[in-house]
Amino acid sequence: MDKKGVHFGAKEELIRVIFSPINLNLRKEVGKSLIEVHEDGNLFVSFITGEGSIRVKLNEKRMVIYEWTVDISLDLTRYILKRFCLFLRRNDIGVLRVLDTAEVRPLVTYIRTELKDVIFESMGEVCYLELRVLDYLKNETGSAYGDGI
């Protein structure tokens, strides 16, 4: 651990195994896409496309989606959520947090309408939808983008 917080020694592996396949599928659907990674105590990962972006913050205890401005298909949305949840399950993290703000509105709308049985809301200074990882994975039946990591 460094002075700023968590040090992700396996950052390259995370990018290769978890985030690059997401980026590849974003490219197939919306065109040009790139991954931007910044480490500052937490790992900040951005998927930037011409249509918008997806940004997540990751530390040893949680992952938070704090921006989702790209308009993508439901299949790709499910694929991305599934990859995130599989990663979290493998690391014994039970909840995927989604910030409930205008920057995440397309995803929040999808979660509230399609996944209401596997979420709960965290109220406070900042509001989150919290996706229960194991419940989500149990209910997930696969998609056109493949299974597993």
Short mmCIF file of C-alpha atoms in Angstrom, two decimals:
data_model
loop_
_atom_site.label_atom_id
_atom_site.label_comp_id
_atom_site.label_asym_id
_atom_site.label_seq_id
_atom_site.Cartn_x
_atom_site.Cartn_y
_atom_site.Cartn_z
CA MET A 1 0.00 0.00 0.00
CA ASP A 2 1.31 3.44 -0.84
CA LYS A 3 0.68 6.76 0.92
CA LYS A 4 -2.43 7.51 -1.14
CA GLY A 5 -4.23 4.23 -0.42
CA VAL A 6 -4.58 0.99 -2.30
CA HIS A 7 -1.92 0.04 -4.80
CA PHE A 8 -3.16 -2.15 -7.63
CA GLY A 9 -0.17 -4.30 -8.45
CA ALA A 10 -2.32 -6.39 -10.79
CA LYS A 11 -3.71 -3.36 -12.62
CA GLU A 12 -2.57 -4.63 -16.02
CA GLU A 13 -4.26 -7.98 -15.38
CA LEU A 14 -7.51 -6.22 -14.41
CA ILE A 15 -7.41 -4.23 -17.60
CA ARG A 16 -6.66 -7.27 -19.77
CA VAL A 17 -9.14 -9.69 -18.18
CA ILE A 18 -12.04 -7.48 -17.07
CA PHE A 19 -11.96 -4.15 -18.86
CA SER A 20 -10.54 -4.85 -22.34
CA PRO A 21 -13.39 -7.23 -23.32
CA ILE A 22 -15.89 -4.55 -22.27
CA ASN A 23 -14.04 -2.02 -24.41
CA LEU A 24 -13.98 -4.44 -27.36
CA ASN A 25 -17.77 -4.91 -27.18
CA LEU A 26 -18.31 -1.16 -26.85
CA ARG A 27 -16.29 -0.71 -30.06
CA LYS A 28 -18.45 -3.27 -31.85
CA GLU A 29 -21.60 -1.43 -30.89
CA VAL A 30 -20.77 2.30 -30.87
CA GLY A 31 -17.55 2.61 -32.84
CA LYS A 32 -14.33 4.01 -31.47
CA SER A 33 -13.73 3.39 -27.78
CA LEU A 34 -10.75 3.58 -25.47
CA ILE A 35 -9.91 2.73 -21.89
CA GLU A 36 -8.36 5.35 -19.65
CA VAL A 37 -6.94 4.24 -16.30
CA HIS A 38 -5.85 6.50 -13.47
CA GLU A 39 -4.63 5.38 -10.05
CA ASP A 40 -4.87 7.79 -7.14
CA GLY A 41 -5.47 5.66 -4.05
CA ASN A 42 -8.38 4.16 -5.98
CA LEU A 43 -8.38 2.83 -9.50
CA PHE A 44 -10.43 5.00 -11.86
CA VAL A 45 -11.36 3.33 -15.14
CA SER A 46 -13.09 5.17 -17.99
CA PHE A 47 -14.50 3.78 -21.20
CA ILE A 48 -14.66 6.75 -23.55
CA THR A 49 -16.60 6.64 -26.82
CA GLY A 50 -17.88 9.21 -29.28
CA GLU A 51 -21.36 8.50 -27.90
CA GLY A 52 -20.55 9.03 -24.20
CA SER A 53 -18.62 7.33 -21.45
CA ILE A 54 -18.74 4.86 -18.58
CA ARG A 55 -16.62 5.62 -15.52
CA VAL A 56 -16.02 3.42 -12.48
CA LYS A 57 -14.05 3.78 -9.28
CA LEU A 58 -12.60 0.66 -7.73
CA ASN A 59 -10.89 -0.08 -4.44
CA GLU A 60 -10.35 -3.27 -2.44
CA LYS A 61 -13.86 -3.12 -0.92
CA ARG A 62 -16.15 -1.73 -3.60
CA MET A 63 -16.79 -0.69 -7.16
CA VAL A 64 -18.86 2.39 -7.93
CA ILE A 65 -20.26 3.31 -11.32
CA TYR A 66 -20.36 7.10 -11.25
CA GLU A 67 -20.91 7.92 -14.92
CA TRP A 68 -22.84 6.13 -17.68
CA THR A 69 -23.68 8.55 -20.47
CA VAL A 70 -23.36 6.19 -23.42
CA ASP A 71 -26.57 4.85 -24.95
CA ILE A 72 -26.04 1.13 -25.59
CA SER A 73 -28.21 -1.94 -26.11
CA LEU A 74 -29.73 -3.85 -23.22
CA ASP A 75 -27.61 -6.87 -24.13
CA LEU A 76 -24.40 -4.88 -23.84
CA THR A 77 -25.60 -3.26 -20.61
CA ARG A 78 -26.26 -6.71 -19.13
CA TYR A 79 -22.88 -7.95 -20.38
CA ILE A 80 -21.03 -5.07 -18.70
CA LEU A 81 -22.91 -5.46 -15.43
CA LYS A 82 -22.30 -9.21 -15.50
CA ARG A 83 -18.54 -8.79 -16.01
CA PHE A 84 -18.40 -6.30 -13.15
CA CYS A 85 -20.41 -8.63 -10.89
CA LEU A 86 -18.31 -11.69 -11.74
CA PHE A 87 -15.19 -9.74 -10.88
CA LEU A 88 -16.72 -8.54 -7.60
CA ARG A 89 -17.88 -12.04 -6.66
CA ARG A 90 -14.38 -13.43 -7.23
CA ASN A 91 -13.08 -10.79 -4.85
CA ASP A 92 -15.73 -11.40 -2.16
CA ILE A 93 -17.42 -8.05 -2.73
CA GLY A 94 -21.18 -8.40 -2.43
CA VAL A 95 -22.47 -5.09 -3.79
CA LEU A 96 -21.99 -3.06 -6.95
CA ARG A 97 -22.81 0.58 -6.24
CA VAL A 98 -24.36 2.83 -8.88
CA LEU A 99 -24.39 6.53 -8.10
CA ASP A 100 -27.92 7.88 -8.53
CA THR A 101 -27.23 11.09 -10.46
CA ALA A 102 -27.99 12.57 -13.88
CA GLU A 103 -24.61 11.29 -15.17
CA VAL A 104 -25.78 7.72 -14.64
CA ARG A 105 -29.45 8.14 -15.60
CA PRO A 106 -29.61 5.56 -18.47
CA LEU A 107 -28.21 2.83 -16.20
CA VAL A 108 -30.27 3.86 -13.16
CA THR A 109 -33.45 3.76 -15.27
CA TYR A 110 -32.57 0.30 -16.56
CA ILE A 111 -31.78 -1.03 -13.08
CA ARG A 112 -34.93 0.41 -11.50
CA THR A 113 -37.20 -1.06 -14.18
CA GLU A 114 -35.51 -4.37 -15.01
CA LEU A 115 -33.61 -5.33 -11.85
CA LYS A 116 -35.78 -4.08 -9.01
CA ASP A 117 -35.68 -7.47 -7.25
CA VAL A 118 -31.89 -7.45 -6.84
CA ILE A 119 -31.27 -3.87 -5.70
CA PHE A 120 -31.68 -1.72 -2.68
CA GLU A 121 -31.21 2.00 -2.29
CA SER A 122 -28.71 3.66 -0.04
CA MET A 123 -29.92 7.03 1.11
CA GLY A 124 -27.79 9.64 2.75
CA GLU A 125 -25.68 12.53 1.67
CA VAL A 126 -25.16 10.72 -1.64
CA CYS A 127 -27.76 8.26 -3.01
CA TYR A 128 -26.79 4.96 -4.59
CA LEU A 129 -28.53 1.99 -6.06
CA GLU A 130 -26.78 -1.08 -4.78
CA LEU A 131 -26.91 -4.19 -6.92
CA ARG A 132 -26.60 -7.39 -4.89
CA VAL A 133 -23.95 -9.26 -6.84
CA LEU A 134 -24.98 -12.86 -6.06
CA ASP A 135 -28.69 -12.18 -6.61
CA TYR A 136 -27.92 -10.49 -9.93
CA LEU A 137 -25.75 -13.37 -11.11
CA LYS A 138 -28.40 -15.94 -10.10
CA ASN A 139 -31.02 -14.08 -12.13
CA GLU A 140 -28.74 -13.47 -15.11
CA THR A 141 -29.46 -16.00 -17.87
CA GLY A 142 -26.68 -15.17 -20.32
CA SER A 143 -26.58 -12.80 -23.25
CA ALA A 144 -25.48 -12.41 -26.82
CA TYR A 145 -22.07 -11.27 -25.55
CA GLY A 146 -21.11 -14.54 -23.88
CA ASP A 147 -20.68 -15.84 -20.37
CA GLY A 148 -17.96 -15.71 -17.79
CA ILE A 149 -14.68 -13.91 -17.60
#
